[in-house]
Amino acid sequence: MEKFYVYVVSLLFFSLLLLHGGTASRAFRKNQDGSEEWGYVQVRPKAHMFWWLYRSPYRVEDPSKPWPIILWLQGGPGASGVGIGNFQEVGPLDTNLEPRNSTWLRKADLLFVDNPVGTGFSFVEDTNLFVKTDSEAATDLTVLLEEIFNRNENLQESPLYIVAESYGGKLAVTLGVSALKAIEAGKLKLKLGGVVLGDSWISPEDFVFSWGPLLKDISRLDNNGLLKSKSLAQKIKQQLDSGNYVEATSSWSELEEVIIVSSNSVDFYNFLLDSGMDPLSSTATELSVGVSMKRYARYLSTYKSATPGGSDGVDLDTLMNGTIRKKLKIIPENVTWGGQSDYVFTVLAGDFMRPRIDEVDELLAKGVNVTIYNGQLDVICATKGTEAWVEKLKWEGLQKFQSIERTPLFCGDDKHTKGFTKSYKNLHFYWILGAGHFVPVDQPCVALNMVGAITDSPASAASASVAPTRKRKM
């Protein structure tokens, strides 16, 4: 009877979408067993954000440790968490719709969001409604969380961990601050477990200054390339100091182009590769017009096909606008996955190079757990740059944190060092060896163990050697 009720309510919402010209307000659906739920929230008039929640089949009940929920925020800006993070990184199925043994559902429930509005299946009915700042995006996300959590007491019992990748890190810390204010005001009913920053674009200035020295050290740049890189990085710093953020974004594109030429096309997501080895690493000119979503998808698809035993998989755009769209049943007829994504990057150009170190400091000062993880081989958000912005924190525990020795990380029976970690109070850092920008893809075992530890998952004590993933029906 309950399943029939859900079906009727979902069908009614879908009918309302069609009656109102293909727009969405608070439409949602569930699958038959209730393990998945998805829908739209109208975060502002005519601005619609899409979300997809997976409940874990591996849930472990422990009175002393509540089962966590992970909110995954993708980068770009304009890259789809519902598509990329879900089907290419940490969700239950890959692009062939085959089970992923390393899915993060083994440690937590997963909530994917297409954010900011205009990303993935999210859309606006008026182009003036794209967000122009990270803070505007955080406000929209806070409204989304209010709609999802305030109406569901079961979700309120689980701590929410905001986990971000790349530009998503800037959105994560601004959301963390916004969500805390909403919680304190009684507007948002959830427990914020922490904020997790994976290869995150928190301080663009520190990253652009890291590129030249890093690539010189690994012989991808010579002295001439290093000097050109330093000169442009200095120009970007001057623009940022003057508040000329749009100009700084343009100079960032210029710097990437110089590095591509001087390094013979080093891959910005993995310095062991050439961009010619994967179609993702496009030119700085392409980056400036906002095709970051496509770069993500192409990189991960190519990575999989180049891996021994890997598979080309289904093109993500084809999958999302085909099989997945048919499953979801609530996507308006005039909306295509990724149809507005390029605009998201373009409209955010004025905030793209703005740092968010102050927001990290604010979260730490309020006692929120902040975890940073970085792939050793990343260039775009290089570890050298991440360590540089961490040193700028005003947090009272920073000096003690820096003095602590790191602990090595291993996976299962493999005795090879997979990374290092250290923690002090509510600041935690993971250095992941052998991984580029996409840590869950490059090092799935250590990433899964890491997220279990971060979220204090009741399943985190389980063996890293996992059983075959349970079949999940589309």
Coordinates of C-alpha atoms in Angstrom, one line a residue:
M1 CA 0.0 0.0 0.0
E2 CA 2.9 2.4 0.9
K3 CA 4.6 1.7 -2.5
F4 CA 1.3 2.4 -4.3
Y5 CA 0.9 5.7 -2.4
V6 CA 4.5 6.8 -3.3
Y7 CA 3.8 5.9 -6.9
V8 CA 0.5 7.9 -7.0
V9 CA 2.1 11.0 -5.4
S10 CA 5.1 10.8 -7.7
L11 CA 2.8 10.5 -10.7
L12 CA 0.8 13.5 -9.5
F13 CA 4.0 15.6 -9.2
F14 CA 5.1 14.6 -12.7
S15 CA 1.7 15.6 -14.1
L16 CA 1.9 19.0 -12.4
L17 CA 5.3 19.5 -14.1
L18 CA 3.7 19.0 -17.5
L19 CA 0.7 21.2 -16.7
H20 CA 3.0 24.1 -15.6
G21 CA 5.0 24.3 -18.8
G22 CA 7.8 21.9 -17.8
T23 CA 8.9 23.7 -14.7
A24 CA 9.6 22.1 -11.3
S25 CA 8.9 23.3 -7.8
R26 CA 9.2 20.5 -5.2
A27 CA 8.7 17.4 -7.4
F28 CA 10.2 14.2 -6.2
R29 CA 10.1 10.4 -6.7
K30 CA 11.3 7.2 -5.0
N31 CA 12.3 3.8 -6.4
Q32 CA 10.2 0.8 -5.3
D33 CA 12.3 -0.2 -2.3
G34 CA 12.8 3.3 -1.1
S35 CA 16.6 3.1 -1.4
E36 CA 16.7 6.0 -3.8
E37 CA 14.9 9.3 -3.8
W38 CA 15.3 12.3 -6.2
G39 CA 13.7 15.5 -7.1
Y40 CA 13.7 19.2 -7.7
V41 CA 13.6 22.1 -5.2
Q42 CA 12.8 25.5 -6.4
V43 CA 15.5 27.4 -4.5
R44 CA 14.3 30.7 -5.9
P45 CA 11.4 31.6 -8.2
K46 CA 12.2 30.0 -11.6
A47 CA 15.5 28.5 -10.3
H48 CA 15.3 24.7 -9.9
M49 CA 18.0 22.5 -8.3
F50 CA 18.1 18.7 -8.8
W51 CA 19.2 16.2 -6.1
W52 CA 19.5 12.5 -5.8
L53 CA 19.7 10.6 -2.5
Y54 CA 21.0 7.0 -2.2
R55 CA 20.4 5.1 1.1
S56 CA 23.2 2.6 1.7
P57 CA 22.4 -1.2 1.6
Y58 CA 25.5 -1.6 3.9
R59 CA 24.1 0.4 6.8
V60 CA 25.4 -0.7 10.2
E61 CA 23.3 0.1 13.2
D62 CA 25.4 1.3 16.1
P63 CA 23.8 3.3 19.0
S64 CA 27.1 5.1 19.6
K65 CA 27.8 6.0 16.0
P66 CA 25.0 7.3 13.8
W67 CA 25.1 6.4 10.1
P68 CA 26.4 9.4 8.2
I69 CA 25.2 11.1 5.0
I70 CA 27.7 12.6 2.5
L71 CA 26.7 15.5 0.4
W72 CA 28.9 15.4 -2.7
L73 CA 29.7 18.8 -4.4
Q74 CA 31.4 18.6 -7.8
G75 CA 33.8 21.2 -9.3
G76 CA 33.9 23.2 -12.5
P77 CA 32.0 25.3 -11.6
G78 CA 29.3 23.7 -13.8
A79 CA 30.3 20.1 -13.4
S80 CA 27.5 17.7 -12.4
G81 CA 27.7 15.8 -9.2
V82 CA 24.6 13.8 -10.2
G83 CA 26.4 12.7 -13.3
I84 CA 30.2 12.8 -12.7
G85 CA 30.5 12.2 -9.0
N86 CA 27.8 9.6 -9.1
F87 CA 28.5 7.5 -12.2
Q88 CA 32.3 8.2 -12.6
E89 CA 33.6 8.5 -9.0
V90 CA 31.8 7.3 -5.9
G91 CA 28.2 6.2 -6.7
P92 CA 26.9 2.7 -6.7
L93 CA 27.1 2.2 -10.5
D94 CA 29.5 3.1 -13.2
T95 CA 28.7 4.4 -16.7
N96 CA 28.0 0.9 -17.8
L97 CA 25.5 0.6 -15.0
E98 CA 27.7 -2.1 -13.4
P99 CA 28.3 -2.2 -9.6
R100 CA 31.2 -0.2 -8.3
N101 CA 33.0 -2.1 -5.6
S102 CA 34.5 1.1 -4.1
T103 CA 31.3 3.0 -3.9
W104 CA 31.2 5.3 -0.9
L105 CA 27.8 3.8 0.0
R106 CA 29.8 1.3 1.9
K107 CA 30.5 3.9 4.5
A108 CA 27.5 6.4 4.2
D109 CA 24.4 7.4 2.4
L110 CA 25.1 9.6 -0.6
L111 CA 23.4 12.8 -1.6
F112 CA 24.3 14.2 -5.1
V113 CA 23.3 17.7 -6.1
D114 CA 23.6 19.5 -9.4
N115 CA 24.9 22.8 -8.1
P116 CA 24.9 25.7 -8.9
V117 CA 21.6 26.1 -10.6
G118 CA 22.1 25.5 -14.4
T119 CA 24.4 22.6 -13.7
G120 CA 23.5 19.1 -14.9
F121 CA 19.7 18.6 -14.6
S122 CA 19.3 21.8 -12.6
F123 CA 18.0 24.7 -14.6
V124 CA 16.8 28.3 -14.5
E125 CA 13.9 29.8 -16.5
D126 CA 15.6 33.1 -16.9
T127 CA 19.4 33.6 -17.6
N128 CA 19.5 36.4 -15.1
L129 CA 19.0 33.8 -12.3
F130 CA 22.4 32.1 -12.6
V131 CA 24.4 32.7 -9.5
K132 CA 27.3 35.2 -9.7
T133 CA 29.0 34.4 -6.4
D134 CA 29.9 31.4 -4.2
S135 CA 27.7 33.0 -1.5
E136 CA 24.7 33.0 -3.7
A137 CA 25.3 29.4 -4.6
A138 CA 25.6 28.6 -0.8
T139 CA 22.3 30.3 -0.1
D140 CA 20.6 28.2 -2.8
L141 CA 22.1 25.0 -1.4
T142 CA 20.9 25.9 2.1
V143 CA 17.4 26.3 0.8
L144 CA 17.7 22.8 -0.8
L145 CA 18.9 21.3 2.5
E146 CA 16.0 22.9 4.4
E147 CA 13.6 21.3 2.0
I148 CA 15.2 17.9 2.1
F149 CA 16.0 17.6 5.8
N150 CA 13.3 19.6 7.6
R151 CA 10.6 17.3 6.3
N152 CA 12.5 14.1 7.2
E153 CA 13.2 13.3 10.8
N154 CA 15.1 10.1 9.9
L155 CA 17.7 12.2 7.9
Q156 CA 18.0 14.6 10.8
E157 CA 19.4 11.8 12.9
S158 CA 22.4 11.4 10.6
P159 CA 25.4 13.8 10.6
L160 CA 25.9 15.5 7.2
Y161 CA 29.4 15.7 5.8
I162 CA 29.9 18.1 2.9
V163 CA 32.5 16.5 0.7
A164 CA 33.8 18.6 -2.3
E165 CA 36.1 18.2 -5.2
S166 CA 38.0 21.0 -7.0
Y167 CA 35.9 24.2 -7.3
G168 CA 33.3 22.4 -5.2
G169 CA 35.6 23.2 -2.2
K170 CA 34.8 26.9 -2.4
L171 CA 31.1 26.1 -2.5
A172 CA 31.5 23.6 0.4
V173 CA 33.0 26.1 2.8
T174 CA 30.6 28.9 1.9
L175 CA 27.7 26.4 2.3
G176 CA 29.2 25.2 5.7
V177 CA 29.1 28.8 7.0
S178 CA 25.6 29.4 5.6
A179 CA 24.2 26.1 6.9
L180 CA 25.6 26.8 10.4
K181 CA 23.8 30.1 10.5
A182 CA 20.6 28.5 9.4
I183 CA 21.0 25.8 12.0
E184 CA 21.7 28.3 14.7
A185 CA 18.6 30.3 13.6
G186 CA 16.4 27.2 13.8
K187 CA 15.7 27.3 10.1
L188 CA 17.7 24.1 9.2
K189 CA 17.3 20.8 11.1
L190 CA 20.4 18.8 10.6
K191 CA 23.7 17.9 12.3
L192 CA 26.7 19.2 10.4
G193 CA 29.4 16.5 10.8
G194 CA 32.1 18.3 8.9
V195 CA 33.4 19.8 5.7
V196 CA 35.8 17.8 3.5
L197 CA 38.0 19.5 0.8
G198 CA 39.3 17.2 -1.9
D199 CA 41.9 18.9 -4.2
S200 CA 39.9 22.0 -3.7
W201 CA 40.4 25.4 -5.3
I202 CA 40.3 27.3 -2.0
S203 CA 43.1 29.9 -2.8
P204 CA 43.7 30.4 -6.5
E205 CA 46.6 32.7 -5.8
D206 CA 48.5 30.0 -3.9
F207 CA 47.8 27.5 -6.7
V208 CA 49.0 29.6 -9.6
F209 CA 52.2 30.3 -7.7
S210 CA 52.7 26.6 -7.1
W211 CA 52.5 25.5 -10.7
G212 CA 55.8 26.8 -12.0
P213 CA 58.1 25.5 -9.1
L214 CA 56.3 22.1 -9.1
L215 CA 56.6 21.6 -12.8
K216 CA 60.2 22.8 -12.8
D217 CA 61.0 20.3 -10.0
I218 CA 59.6 17.4 -12.1
S219 CA 61.4 18.6 -15.3
R220 CA 58.2 19.6 -17.1
L221 CA 59.4 23.3 -17.2
D222 CA 62.8 24.7 -17.8
N223 CA 64.0 28.0 -16.4
N224 CA 62.4 30.0 -19.2
G225 CA 59.0 28.4 -18.5
L226 CA 59.5 28.9 -14.8
L227 CA 60.2 32.6 -15.3
K228 CA 57.2 33.1 -17.6
S229 CA 55.0 31.3 -15.0
K230 CA 56.2 33.4 -12.1
S231 CA 55.7 36.6 -14.1
L232 CA 52.1 35.8 -14.8
A233 CA 51.4 34.5 -11.3
Q234 CA 52.7 37.9 -10.0
K235 CA 50.4 39.7 -12.4
I236 CA 47.5 37.6 -11.1
K237 CA 48.4 38.5 -7.5
Q238 CA 48.4 42.2 -8.3
Q239 CA 45.0 41.9 -9.9
L240 CA 43.6 40.0 -6.9
D241 CA 45.1 42.5 -4.5
S242 CA 43.3 45.3 -6.5
G243 CA 40.0 43.4 -6.5
N244 CA 40.1 42.9 -10.3
Y245 CA 38.8 39.3 -10.2
V246 CA 37.5 39.1 -13.7
E247 CA 40.8 40.2 -15.1
A248 CA 42.5 37.7 -12.8
T249 CA 40.4 34.9 -14.3
S250 CA 41.5 36.0 -17.7
S251 CA 45.2 36.0 -16.7
W252 CA 44.7 32.5 -15.1
S253 CA 43.7 31.3 -18.6
E254 CA 46.7 33.0 -20.1
L255 CA 49.0 31.3 -17.5
E256 CA 47.6 27.9 -18.2
E257 CA 48.2 28.4 -21.9
V258 CA 51.8 29.4 -21.3
I259 CA 52.3 26.3 -19.1
I260 CA 50.7 24.0 -21.7
V261 CA 53.1 25.4 -24.4
S262 CA 56.2 25.4 -22.2
S263 CA 55.7 21.9 -20.8
N264 CA 54.6 20.3 -24.1
S265 CA 51.0 19.9 -22.8
V266 CA 51.4 18.6 -19.2
D267 CA 48.1 17.2 -17.9
F268 CA 46.8 19.6 -15.2
Y269 CA 45.0 16.7 -13.5
N270 CA 48.0 14.4 -13.4
F271 CA 51.5 15.6 -14.1
L272 CA 52.7 12.1 -15.2
L273 CA 50.5 12.5 -18.3
D274 CA 50.4 14.7 -21.3
S275 CA 47.2 16.3 -22.1
G276 CA 47.4 14.6 -25.5
M277 CA 47.1 11.3 -23.7
D278 CA 43.6 12.2 -22.7
P279 CA 41.1 14.5 -24.4
L280 CA 40.2 16.2 -21.1
S281 CA 43.2 18.5 -20.8
S282 CA 42.0 21.2 -23.1
T283 CA 43.5 24.5 -23.8
A284 CA 43.2 27.6 -21.6
T285 CA 41.0 29.1 -24.2
E286 CA 38.5 26.3 -23.8
L287 CA 38.6 26.6 -20.1
S288 CA 37.8 30.3 -20.2
V289 CA 34.4 29.6 -21.9
G290 CA 33.4 27.1 -19.3
V291 CA 33.6 23.6 -20.7
S292 CA 35.0 22.3 -17.4
M293 CA 32.1 19.8 -17.0
K294 CA 33.0 18.2 -20.3
R295 CA 36.7 18.1 -19.3
Y296 CA 35.9 16.2 -16.2
A297 CA 33.7 13.7 -18.0
R298 CA 36.2 13.1 -20.9
Y299 CA 39.1 12.8 -18.5
L300 CA 37.5 10.1 -16.3
S301 CA 36.1 8.2 -19.3
T302 CA 39.5 8.1 -20.9
Y303 CA 41.2 7.2 -17.6
K304 CA 38.9 4.1 -17.3
S305 CA 39.5 3.0 -20.9
A306 CA 43.3 3.3 -20.4
T307 CA 43.3 1.3 -17.2
P308 CA 44.1 -2.4 -17.5
G309 CA 40.9 -4.3 -17.4
G310 CA 39.0 -1.0 -17.8
S311 CA 36.2 -0.2 -20.1
D312 CA 35.3 2.7 -22.3
G313 CA 31.8 2.8 -20.8
V314 CA 28.9 4.7 -22.1
D315 CA 29.4 8.3 -22.9
L316 CA 28.2 10.2 -19.8
D317 CA 26.1 12.7 -21.8
T318 CA 24.4 9.9 -23.7
L319 CA 23.8 8.0 -20.4
M320 CA 22.3 11.0 -18.6
N321 CA 20.1 12.2 -21.4
G322 CA 19.0 8.7 -22.2
T323 CA 18.7 5.8 -19.7
I324 CA 19.0 8.0 -16.6
R325 CA 16.5 10.6 -17.8
K326 CA 14.0 7.8 -18.6
K327 CA 14.4 6.4 -15.1
L328 CA 14.0 9.7 -13.3
K329 CA 10.7 10.6 -15.1
I330 CA 10.6 14.1 -13.7
I331 CA 13.0 16.0 -16.0
P332 CA 11.1 18.7 -17.9
E333 CA 10.9 18.1 -21.6
N334 CA 12.8 21.3 -22.4
V335 CA 15.7 20.5 -20.0
T336 CA 18.7 18.4 -21.1
W337 CA 21.5 17.3 -18.7
G338 CA 24.4 19.9 -19.1
G339 CA 22.3 22.1 -21.3
Q340 CA 23.1 25.3 -19.2
S341 CA 26.3 24.2 -17.6
D342 CA 28.7 26.4 -19.7
Y343 CA 26.8 29.5 -18.5
V344 CA 27.5 28.6 -14.9
F345 CA 31.2 29.0 -15.3
T346 CA 30.9 32.2 -17.4
V347 CA 28.6 34.0 -14.9
L348 CA 30.8 33.0 -12.0
A349 CA 34.0 34.5 -13.6
G350 CA 34.0 37.4 -11.1
D351 CA 34.2 35.0 -8.2
F352 CA 36.3 32.2 -9.7
M353 CA 39.6 33.6 -8.4
R354 CA 38.3 34.8 -5.1
P355 CA 39.9 32.9 -2.1
R356 CA 37.8 31.2 0.6
I357 CA 40.5 30.9 3.3
D358 CA 38.5 33.1 5.7
E359 CA 35.5 30.7 5.5
V360 CA 37.8 27.8 6.4
D361 CA 39.0 29.8 9.4
E362 CA 35.4 30.5 10.4
L363 CA 34.5 26.9 10.3
L364 CA 37.5 25.8 12.4
A365 CA 36.9 28.6 14.9
K366 CA 33.3 27.3 15.4
G367 CA 34.5 23.8 16.0
V368 CA 33.5 22.2 12.7
N369 CA 35.6 19.3 11.6
V370 CA 37.5 20.4 8.4
T371 CA 39.4 17.7 6.5
I372 CA 41.7 18.4 3.5
Y373 CA 42.9 15.7 1.2
N374 CA 45.1 16.1 -1.9
G375 CA 46.4 13.8 -4.6
Q376 CA 50.2 13.8 -5.0
L377 CA 50.1 14.1 -8.8
D378 CA 47.6 17.0 -9.1
V379 CA 48.7 20.2 -10.8
I380 CA 45.5 22.4 -11.0
C381 CA 45.1 22.1 -7.2
A382 CA 48.6 21.0 -6.3
T383 CA 49.5 19.9 -2.8
K384 CA 52.2 22.6 -2.7
G385 CA 49.5 25.2 -3.2
T386 CA 47.2 23.6 -0.7
E387 CA 49.9 23.5 2.0
A388 CA 50.6 27.2 1.2
W389 CA 47.0 28.3 1.9
V390 CA 46.8 26.1 5.0
E391 CA 49.8 28.1 6.4
K392 CA 47.8 31.3 6.0
L393 CA 45.1 30.1 8.4
K394 CA 44.6 32.2 11.5
W395 CA 43.2 29.2 13.5
E396 CA 44.7 29.0 17.0
G397 CA 45.7 25.4 16.6
L398 CA 47.7 25.8 13.4
Q399 CA 51.2 25.9 14.9
K400 CA 50.5 22.7 16.9
F401 CA 49.0 21.0 13.8
Q402 CA 52.1 21.8 11.8
S403 CA 54.5 20.4 14.4
I404 CA 52.7 16.9 14.5
E405 CA 54.4 14.0 12.7
R406 CA 52.4 12.3 9.9
T407 CA 51.1 8.8 10.1
P408 CA 51.5 6.5 7.0
L409 CA 48.4 5.0 5.3
F410 CA 48.0 1.5 3.9
C411 CA 45.2 -0.5 2.3
G412 CA 44.3 -4.1 3.2
D413 CA 47.2 -6.5 2.9
D414 CA 49.2 -4.2 0.7
K415 CA 52.2 -3.0 2.6
H416 CA 53.1 -0.2 0.1
T417 CA 52.6 3.3 1.5
K418 CA 49.5 4.8 0.1
G419 CA 49.6 8.2 1.8
F420 CA 50.0 10.0 5.0
T421 CA 47.7 11.8 7.5
K422 CA 47.8 14.0 10.5
S423 CA 45.2 15.7 12.7
Y424 CA 45.0 18.2 15.5
K425 CA 41.7 19.0 17.2
N426 CA 39.2 19.6 14.3
L427 CA 41.7 20.0 11.4
H428 CA 42.7 16.9 9.4
F429 CA 45.0 16.5 6.4
Y430 CA 45.5 13.5 4.0
W431 CA 48.3 13.3 1.5
I432 CA 47.3 10.6 -1.1
L433 CA 50.2 9.1 -3.1
G434 CA 49.8 8.0 -6.7
A435 CA 46.6 10.0 -7.1
G436 CA 45.9 13.0 -9.3
H437 CA 43.0 15.4 -9.1
F438 CA 40.4 12.7 -8.8
V439 CA 41.5 10.8 -5.7
P440 CA 38.5 8.4 -5.5
V441 CA 39.3 7.3 -9.1
D442 CA 43.0 7.0 -8.8
Q443 CA 43.2 5.4 -5.3
P444 CA 39.7 4.0 -4.6
C445 CA 40.8 1.7 -1.7
V446 CA 42.5 4.4 0.4
A447 CA 39.8 6.9 -0.5
L448 CA 37.1 4.6 0.8
N449 CA 39.0 3.9 4.0
M450 CA 39.7 7.6 4.4
V451 CA 36.0 8.6 4.1
G452 CA 35.1 6.0 6.6
A453 CA 37.5 7.5 9.1
I454 CA 36.4 11.0 8.3
T455 CA 32.7 10.3 8.8
D456 CA 33.3 8.0 11.8
S457 CA 31.2 5.5 9.9
P458 CA 30.0 2.4 11.9
A459 CA 31.3 0.5 8.9
S460 CA 34.8 2.0 9.0
A461 CA 36.2 -0.9 11.0
A462 CA 35.2 -3.3 8.2
S463 CA 38.0 -4.9 6.2
A464 CA 39.3 -2.9 3.2
S465 CA 38.9 -6.2 1.3
V466 CA 35.3 -5.9 0.2
A467 CA 32.8 -8.4 -1.1
P468 CA 31.2 -8.0 -4.5
T469 CA 28.8 -5.0 -4.7
R470 CA 25.2 -5.9 -4.4
K471 CA 23.2 -5.5 -7.6
R472 CA 21.2 -2.3 -7.8
K473 CA 18.4 -2.2 -10.3
M474 CA 17.9 0.8 -12.5

